[in-house]
């Protein structure tokens, strides 16, 4: 097979669009270009990060503000779960009305599935409740250091209890997390 040499600009275009050959293969089969997918992922991760950090500070304010004197971490957890459920139901209804504009799965209640995920739901609600209790009594910085170590403990306990090995890149990421936590602890004057 005789192929014409590719120019650097064409190779860069192929890398950014995710095409495997010079033709517009990615556009032909409806697949999004690599750059667009990477941008969407970066946007979703950034939105998650901003929302997560905002919720931590909001919960800290709600539970520890001297002006509010709100001593109801379980009610705060209930209200947040209720709002999340209503948002999911609203997005599901919006996706049914406008299928091209919003992509969200339809929600339906299956008692068999609900019964099977009930233990996981109880653990999740307990986790949120204890996160809020923790925020009530410790500072946000200490809370964030502890929360980021969850990833490290997940990898460690998966190996110890489930005998699941972890990829090199996941271990490298855990090393970065530990290094970042150590630097935060040093800056904040926390014991390491």
CSV table of C-alpha atoms in Angstrom, one decimal:
chain,number,residue,atom,x,y,z
A,1,UNK,CA,0.0,0.0,0.0
A,2,UNK,CA,1.4,3.4,-1.0
A,3,UNK,CA,0.7,6.2,1.4
A,4,UNK,CA,1.4,9.9,1.1
A,5,UNK,CA,3.5,11.4,3.9
A,6,UNK,CA,1.5,13.3,6.5
A,7,UNK,CA,2.3,16.9,7.4
A,8,UNK,CA,2.8,17.8,11.1
A,9,UNK,CA,-0.4,19.9,11.1
A,10,UNK,CA,-2.4,16.9,9.9
A,11,UNK,CA,-0.9,14.6,12.5
A,12,UNK,CA,-1.7,17.1,15.2
A,13,UNK,CA,-5.3,17.4,13.9
A,14,UNK,CA,-5.6,13.6,13.9
A,15,UNK,CA,-4.4,13.4,17.5
A,16,UNK,CA,-6.7,16.1,18.7
A,17,UNK,CA,-9.8,14.8,16.9
A,18,UNK,CA,-9.1,11.2,17.7
A,19,UNK,CA,-9.1,10.1,14.1
A,20,UNK,CA,-6.9,7.1,13.2
A,21,UNK,CA,-6.5,8.0,9.6
A,22,UNK,CA,-6.4,11.2,7.6
A,23,UNK,CA,-10.1,10.9,6.6
A,24,UNK,CA,-12.7,12.3,8.9
A,25,UNK,CA,-13.5,8.9,10.4
A,26,UNK,CA,-14.5,10.2,13.8
A,27,UNK,CA,-17.0,12.6,12.3
A,28,UNK,CA,-18.4,10.0,9.9
A,29,UNK,CA,-19.5,7.5,12.6
A,30,UNK,CA,-20.9,10.2,15.0
A,31,UNK,CA,-18.1,9.9,17.6
A,32,UNK,CA,-17.1,13.2,19.2
A,33,UNK,CA,-13.6,14.4,18.6
A,34,UNK,CA,-11.0,13.8,21.3
A,35,UNK,CA,-10.6,17.5,22.1
A,36,UNK,CA,-14.3,17.9,22.6
A,37,UNK,CA,-14.5,14.8,24.9
A,38,UNK,CA,-11.5,16.0,26.9
A,39,UNK,CA,-13.0,19.4,27.3
A,40,UNK,CA,-16.3,17.9,28.5
A,41,UNK,CA,-14.5,15.7,31.0
A,42,UNK,CA,-12.5,18.7,32.3
A,43,UNK,CA,-15.7,20.7,32.6
A,44,UNK,CA,-17.5,18.0,34.5
A,45,UNK,CA,-14.5,17.4,36.9
A,46,UNK,CA,-14.2,21.2,37.5
A,47,UNK,CA,-18.0,21.5,38.1
A,48,UNK,CA,-17.8,18.6,40.6
A,49,UNK,CA,-14.8,20.1,42.3
A,50,UNK,CA,-16.5,23.5,42.7
A,51,UNK,CA,-19.7,22.0,43.9
A,52,UNK,CA,-18.0,19.7,46.4
A,53,UNK,CA,-15.9,22.5,47.9
A,54,UNK,CA,-18.9,24.8,48.0
A,55,UNK,CA,-21.0,22.2,49.8
A,56,UNK,CA,-18.2,21.7,52.4
A,57,UNK,CA,-18.1,25.4,53.2
A,58,UNK,CA,-21.9,25.6,53.2
A,59,UNK,CA,-22.2,22.7,55.5
A,60,UNK,CA,-19.5,24.2,57.8
A,61,UNK,CA,-21.4,27.5,57.9
A,62,UNK,CA,-24.8,25.8,58.5
A,63,UNK,CA,-23.5,23.6,61.3
A,64,UNK,CA,-20.9,25.8,63.0
A,65,UNK,CA,-22.1,29.3,62.5
A,66,UNK,CA,-22.6,31.2,65.8
A,67,UNK,CA,-25.3,33.4,64.2
A,68,UNK,CA,-27.4,30.4,63.1
A,69,UNK,CA,-26.9,28.1,66.1
A,70,UNK,CA,-28.2,25.3,63.9
A,71,UNK,CA,-27.6,22.0,65.8
A,72,UNK,CA,-29.2,19.6,63.3
A,73,UNK,CA,-26.7,17.7,61.2
A,74,UNK,CA,-29.2,14.9,60.5
A,75,UNK,CA,-31.8,17.3,59.2
A,76,UNK,CA,-29.2,19.0,57.0
A,77,UNK,CA,-28.3,15.5,55.6
A,78,UNK,CA,-32.0,14.8,55.1
A,79,UNK,CA,-32.6,18.1,53.3
A,80,UNK,CA,-29.6,17.6,51.0
A,81,UNK,CA,-30.7,14.1,50.1
A,82,UNK,CA,-34.3,15.4,49.4
A,83,UNK,CA,-33.0,18.2,47.2
A,84,UNK,CA,-30.7,15.8,45.3
A,85,UNK,CA,-33.7,13.4,44.7
A,86,UNK,CA,-35.9,16.3,43.5
A,87,UNK,CA,-33.1,17.5,41.2
A,88,UNK,CA,-32.7,14.0,39.7
A,89,UNK,CA,-36.4,13.7,39.2
A,90,UNK,CA,-36.6,17.1,37.6
A,91,UNK,CA,-33.7,16.4,35.2
A,92,UNK,CA,-35.3,13.1,34.3
A,93,UNK,CA,-38.5,14.8,33.4
A,94,UNK,CA,-36.6,17.5,31.5
A,95,UNK,CA,-34.8,14.8,29.5
A,96,UNK,CA,-38.1,13.2,28.6
A,97,UNK,CA,-39.5,16.5,27.4
A,98,UNK,CA,-36.4,17.7,25.6
A,99,UNK,CA,-34.4,14.6,24.6
A,100,UNK,CA,-31.8,16.6,22.5
A,101,UNK,CA,-31.1,19.2,25.1
A,102,UNK,CA,-30.7,17.2,28.2
A,103,UNK,CA,-29.2,13.7,28.6
A,104,UNK,CA,-30.3,12.1,31.8
A,105,UNK,CA,-31.6,8.6,32.5
A,106,UNK,CA,-35.2,8.0,33.3
A,107,UNK,CA,-36.1,7.2,36.9
A,108,UNK,CA,-38.4,4.5,37.9
A,109,UNK,CA,-38.9,2.7,41.2
A,110,UNK,CA,-38.3,-1.0,41.1
A,111,UNK,CA,-38.9,-2.5,44.6
A,112,UNK,CA,-36.5,-5.5,44.0
A,113,UNK,CA,-33.7,-3.1,43.1
A,114,UNK,CA,-34.5,-0.7,45.9
A,115,UNK,CA,-34.4,-3.6,48.4
A,116,UNK,CA,-31.1,-4.8,47.1
A,117,UNK,CA,-29.4,-1.3,47.3
A,118,UNK,CA,-30.9,-0.4,50.7
A,119,UNK,CA,-27.8,-1.4,52.7
A,120,UNK,CA,-25.6,0.7,50.4
A,121,UNK,CA,-28.1,3.6,50.7
A,122,UNK,CA,-28.0,3.4,54.5
A,123,UNK,CA,-24.2,3.4,54.5
A,124,UNK,CA,-24.2,6.4,52.1
A,125,UNK,CA,-26.6,8.4,54.3
A,126,UNK,CA,-24.5,7.4,57.3
A,127,UNK,CA,-21.4,8.7,55.5
A,128,UNK,CA,-23.0,12.0,54.7
A,129,UNK,CA,-24.3,12.4,58.3
A,130,UNK,CA,-20.9,11.6,59.8
A,131,UNK,CA,-19.2,14.0,57.3
A,132,UNK,CA,-21.5,16.7,58.5
A,133,UNK,CA,-20.9,15.8,62.2
A,134,UNK,CA,-17.1,15.9,61.5
A,135,UNK,CA,-17.5,19.3,59.9
A,136,UNK,CA,-19.3,20.6,62.9
A,137,UNK,CA,-16.4,19.8,65.2
A,138,UNK,CA,-13.3,20.2,63.1
A,139,UNK,CA,-12.0,22.8,60.7
A,140,UNK,CA,-12.5,22.6,56.9
A,141,UNK,CA,-8.7,22.2,56.3
A,142,UNK,CA,-8.4,19.2,58.6
A,143,UNK,CA,-11.6,17.7,57.1
A,144,UNK,CA,-10.3,18.1,53.5
A,145,UNK,CA,-7.0,16.4,54.4
A,146,UNK,CA,-8.9,13.5,55.9
A,147,UNK,CA,-11.3,13.3,53.0
A,148,UNK,CA,-8.6,13.2,50.4
A,149,UNK,CA,-6.9,10.3,52.2
A,150,UNK,CA,-10.1,8.2,51.5
A,151,UNK,CA,-8.7,7.4,48.1
A,152,UNK,CA,-5.5,6.1,49.6
A,153,UNK,CA,-7.3,4.0,52.2
A,154,UNK,CA,-9.6,2.6,49.4
A,155,UNK,CA,-6.6,1.3,47.5
A,156,UNK,CA,-4.9,0.0,50.6
A,157,UNK,CA,-7.9,-1.8,52.0
A,158,UNK,CA,-8.9,-3.2,48.5
A,159,UNK,CA,-5.5,-4.8,48.5
A,160,UNK,CA,-5.5,-6.1,52.1
A,161,UNK,CA,-9.1,-7.3,52.3
A,162,UNK,CA,-10.1,-8.1,48.7
A,163,UNK,CA,-6.6,-9.0,47.3
A,164,UNK,CA,-7.2,-6.6,44.4
A,165,UNK,CA,-4.1,-5.2,42.8
A,166,UNK,CA,-3.9,-1.6,41.7
A,167,UNK,CA,-2.3,-0.2,38.5
A,168,UNK,CA,1.0,1.7,38.7
A,169,UNK,CA,-0.8,5.0,37.7
A,170,UNK,CA,-3.3,4.6,40.5
A,171,UNK,CA,-0.4,4.1,43.0
A,172,UNK,CA,1.4,7.1,41.5
A,173,UNK,CA,-1.8,9.1,42.0
A,174,UNK,CA,-2.0,8.0,45.7
A,175,UNK,CA,1.6,9.1,46.1
A,176,UNK,CA,0.7,12.5,44.8
A,177,UNK,CA,-2.3,12.7,47.1
A,178,UNK,CA,-0.1,11.8,50.1
A,179,UNK,CA,2.5,14.4,49.1
A,180,UNK,CA,-0.2,17.0,48.7
A,181,UNK,CA,-1.7,16.2,52.0
A,182,UNK,CA,1.6,16.3,53.7
A,183,UNK,CA,2.2,19.8,52.3
A,184,UNK,CA,-1.2,21.0,53.4
A,185,UNK,CA,-0.7,19.6,56.8
A,186,UNK,CA,2.7,21.3,57.1
A,187,UNK,CA,1.2,24.7,55.9
A,188,UNK,CA,-1.7,24.4,58.3
A,189,UNK,CA,0.5,23.3,61.2
A,190,UNK,CA,-1.2,19.9,61.6
A,191,UNK,CA,0.7,16.9,62.9
A,192,UNK,CA,1.9,14.6,60.1
